[in-house]
Coordinates of C-alpha atoms and ligand atoms in Angstrom, one line a residue:
M1 CA 10.7 -36.4 16.7
Q2 CA 13.5 -35.0 14.5
S3 CA 12.9 -37.5 11.7
L4 CA 9.2 -36.5 11.6
I5 CA 10.2 -32.8 11.3
E6 CA 12.6 -33.5 8.5
Y7 CA 10.0 -35.5 6.6
A8 CA 7.4 -32.8 7.0
R9 CA 9.9 -30.2 5.7
T10 CA 10.6 -32.2 2.5
F11 CA 7.0 -33.3 2.0
P12 CA 5.8 -30.5 -0.4
A13 CA 8.8 -31.2 -2.7
A14 CA 8.0 -34.9 -2.6
L15 CA 4.5 -34.2 -4.0
S16 CA 5.7 -32.4 -7.1
D17 CA 4.4 -35.1 -9.4
Q18 CA 1.0 -35.3 -7.6
R19 CA 0.0 -31.6 -7.8
E20 CA -3.2 -32.3 -9.6
E21 CA -4.4 -34.9 -7.0
Y22 CA -3.7 -32.5 -4.2
A23 CA -5.3 -29.5 -6.0
R24 CA -8.4 -31.6 -6.4
L25 CA -8.4 -32.4 -2.6
A26 CA -8.4 -28.6 -1.9
R27 CA -11.7 -28.3 -3.6
G28 CA -13.6 -30.6 -1.2
Q29 CA -13.8 -34.0 0.3
R30 CA -16.1 -37.0 -0.4
P31 CA -14.7 -39.8 1.8
Q32 CA -15.6 -43.4 1.2
A33 CA -16.1 -44.1 4.8
L34 CA -16.1 -42.8 8.4
F35 CA -13.3 -44.9 9.9
I36 CA -13.4 -45.1 13.8
S37 CA -10.3 -46.7 15.3
C38 CA -8.0 -46.5 18.3
S39 CA -5.5 -43.8 18.9
D40 CA -2.8 -46.5 19.2
S41 CA 0.3 -45.6 17.2
R42 CA 0.5 -49.1 15.6
V43 CA -2.9 -48.9 14.0
I44 CA -2.6 -46.8 10.8
P45 CA -5.8 -47.3 8.7
A46 CA -4.3 -46.0 5.5
H47 CA -1.5 -48.6 5.8
F48 CA -3.8 -51.6 5.8
T49 CA -6.6 -50.2 3.6
G50 CA -4.5 -48.5 1.0
A51 CA -6.5 -45.3 1.6
R52 CA -5.4 -42.2 -0.2
P53 CA -5.9 -38.6 1.1
G54 CA -9.6 -37.9 0.9
D55 CA -10.7 -41.6 1.2
L56 CA -11.2 -41.9 4.9
F57 CA -12.8 -39.5 7.4
E58 CA -10.9 -40.7 10.5
L59 CA -12.0 -40.6 14.1
R60 CA -9.5 -42.0 16.5
T61 CA -10.4 -42.4 20.2
T62 CA -8.8 -44.3 23.1
G63 CA -10.0 -47.8 22.6
N64 CA -12.2 -46.9 19.6
I65 CA -14.9 -46.1 22.1
V66 CA -18.0 -44.5 20.8
P67 CA -20.3 -43.2 23.6
R68 CA -24.0 -43.9 23.1
Y69 CA -26.0 -41.0 21.7
R70 CA -26.9 -38.3 24.1
A71 CA -28.8 -35.3 22.8
Q72 CA -26.9 -32.8 25.1
A73 CA -23.4 -34.3 24.5
A74 CA -20.7 -31.7 23.9
C75 CA -18.4 -34.3 22.6
G76 CA -15.9 -34.4 19.8
V77 CA -16.7 -38.0 19.0
A78 CA -20.4 -37.2 18.5
G79 CA -19.6 -34.0 16.6
S80 CA -17.3 -35.9 14.2
I81 CA -19.9 -38.6 13.6
E82 CA -22.6 -36.1 12.9
F83 CA -20.4 -34.2 10.5
A84 CA -19.3 -37.3 8.6
V85 CA -22.9 -38.6 8.2
Q86 CA -24.9 -35.4 7.9
A87 CA -22.5 -33.1 6.0
L88 CA -20.3 -35.6 4.1
Q89 CA -22.9 -38.3 3.8
V90 CA -20.5 -41.2 4.1
P91 CA -22.0 -44.4 2.8
D92 CA -20.1 -46.7 5.2
I93 CA -18.9 -46.6 8.8
V94 CA -16.2 -48.9 10.1
V95 CA -15.4 -49.4 13.8
C96 CA -12.0 -51.1 13.9
G97 CA -10.6 -52.5 17.1
H98 CA -7.1 -54.1 17.3
S99 CA -5.0 -56.6 19.1
H100 CA -3.0 -55.6 22.2
C101 CA -5.3 -52.7 22.8
G102 CA -4.3 -50.9 26.1
A103 CA -7.8 -49.6 26.5
V104 CA -9.3 -53.0 26.3
Q105 CA -6.7 -54.3 28.8
G106 CA -7.8 -51.4 31.1
L107 CA -11.4 -52.6 30.7
M108 CA -10.4 -56.1 31.6
R109 CA -8.1 -55.1 34.5
E110 CA -9.1 -52.0 36.3
Q111 CA -5.7 -51.8 38.1
N112 CA -4.0 -51.1 34.8
V113 CA -5.6 -47.6 34.7
A114 CA -5.9 -47.0 38.5
T115 CA -3.6 -43.9 38.3
M116 CA -5.4 -42.4 35.3
P117 CA -8.7 -41.0 36.4
L118 CA -9.5 -39.4 33.0
V119 CA -8.9 -42.7 31.2
R120 CA -11.0 -44.6 33.8
R121 CA -13.9 -42.2 33.2
W122 CA -13.5 -42.5 29.4
L123 CA -13.6 -46.3 29.6
G124 CA -16.8 -46.0 31.5
W125 CA -18.4 -44.9 28.1
A126 CA -17.5 -48.3 26.5
G127 CA -20.9 -49.7 27.5
H128 CA -19.7 -52.5 29.7
R129 CA -20.8 -51.0 33.0
T130 CA -23.5 -52.9 34.8
T131 CA -24.6 -50.3 37.4
A132 CA -24.4 -46.5 37.5
D133 CA -21.9 -46.5 40.4
Q134 CA -19.6 -49.2 38.9
P135 CA -17.2 -47.7 36.4
W136 CA -17.4 -50.8 34.2
Q137 CA -17.9 -54.5 34.5
T138 CA -14.5 -56.2 34.9
R139 CA -15.9 -59.7 35.5
G140 CA -18.0 -61.1 32.7
L141 CA -15.9 -59.6 29.8
G142 CA -13.9 -62.8 29.7
E143 CA -10.2 -63.6 29.8
D144 CA -9.5 -64.0 26.0
P145 CA -8.3 -60.5 24.9
V146 CA -9.2 -61.2 21.2
A147 CA -12.7 -62.3 22.0
V148 CA -13.2 -59.4 24.5
T149 CA -11.9 -56.9 21.9
Q150 CA -14.2 -58.2 19.2
R151 CA -17.2 -58.1 21.5
H152 CA -16.1 -54.6 22.5
V153 CA -16.1 -53.5 18.8
L154 CA -19.6 -54.9 18.3
T155 CA -20.8 -53.0 21.4
Q156 CA -19.3 -49.7 20.0
L157 CA -21.1 -50.4 16.7
D158 CA -24.4 -50.8 18.7
H159 CA -23.6 -47.4 20.1
V160 CA -23.2 -46.0 16.6
R161 CA -26.7 -47.3 15.8
S162 CA -28.1 -45.3 18.7
Y163 CA -27.5 -42.0 16.9
P164 CA -30.9 -41.0 15.4
F165 CA -29.6 -39.7 12.1
I166 CA -27.7 -43.0 11.7
A167 CA -30.7 -45.1 12.5
R168 CA -32.7 -43.2 9.8
R169 CA -30.0 -43.8 7.2
L170 CA -29.7 -47.5 8.1
A171 CA -33.5 -47.9 7.8
S172 CA -33.5 -46.3 4.3
G173 CA -30.5 -48.4 3.1
R174 CA -28.2 -45.4 2.7
L175 CA -25.6 -46.5 5.2
R176 CA -23.7 -49.7 6.0
L177 CA -21.9 -50.5 9.2
H178 CA -18.7 -52.7 9.5
A179 CA -17.0 -54.2 12.5
W180 CA -13.3 -54.8 12.0
Y181 CA -10.5 -56.2 14.0
Y182 CA -6.9 -55.5 13.1
T183 CA -4.0 -57.8 14.2
V184 CA -0.9 -55.8 14.9
E185 CA 1.6 -58.6 14.5
T186 CA 0.3 -59.9 11.1
G187 CA -1.6 -57.0 9.6
E188 CA -4.6 -59.3 9.1
V189 CA -8.0 -57.7 9.2
L190 CA -11.0 -59.7 10.4
A191 CA -14.6 -58.6 10.0
G192 CA -17.6 -59.3 12.1
T193 CA -20.3 -61.1 10.1
P194 CA -23.9 -60.0 10.3
G195 CA -26.0 -62.3 12.5
S196 CA -23.0 -63.9 14.0
R197 CA -20.7 -62.9 16.9
G198 CA -17.7 -64.4 15.2
F199 CA -15.0 -62.5 13.1
R200 CA -13.6 -63.9 9.9
P201 CA -10.9 -62.7 7.4
L202 CA -12.2 -60.0 5.0
Ligands
ZN1 ZN1 -6.2 -49.5 21.3

């Protein structure tokens, strides 16, 4: 932690030649995209997209899970999505999963999260449950973690589509959706292609 504190202390001085850019940021934001990714410390969207401050409106959740739309949801995820789309009018939304995702491993093997009831309940929003009393479907997701994660990303993107204000913007062509998969060990990003369940390099 100490190295993080030291860096933050010297950060303002390091910006001395970028004063204009940061002053512009203070006047407002117009991000290029809403970027939904996992909380995992190894997944840093700005690292592999080259995003500068102001470029990405980030939403990070355990397992990049986006619960389906519920009108009464008092949920930070839903609130962030609504703000990004309605107030900031982002033209693109990315849902980005990643390799070695602990949440996906928890979805595949319930015993991994047996001692974490809050995580278990959150994973229930991933959309893989088959019945109301079953937290999620463990069989049927498959054994290949890459394929499972990519299907999981597409499911979360389906959940994004369930938000009425997003459906309206998609219908009018004012919004585009993207399914991405980030590989931790190589830095490669794959993208889901429309009309296909496969992922290919960007
Ligand atoms: Zn993850």
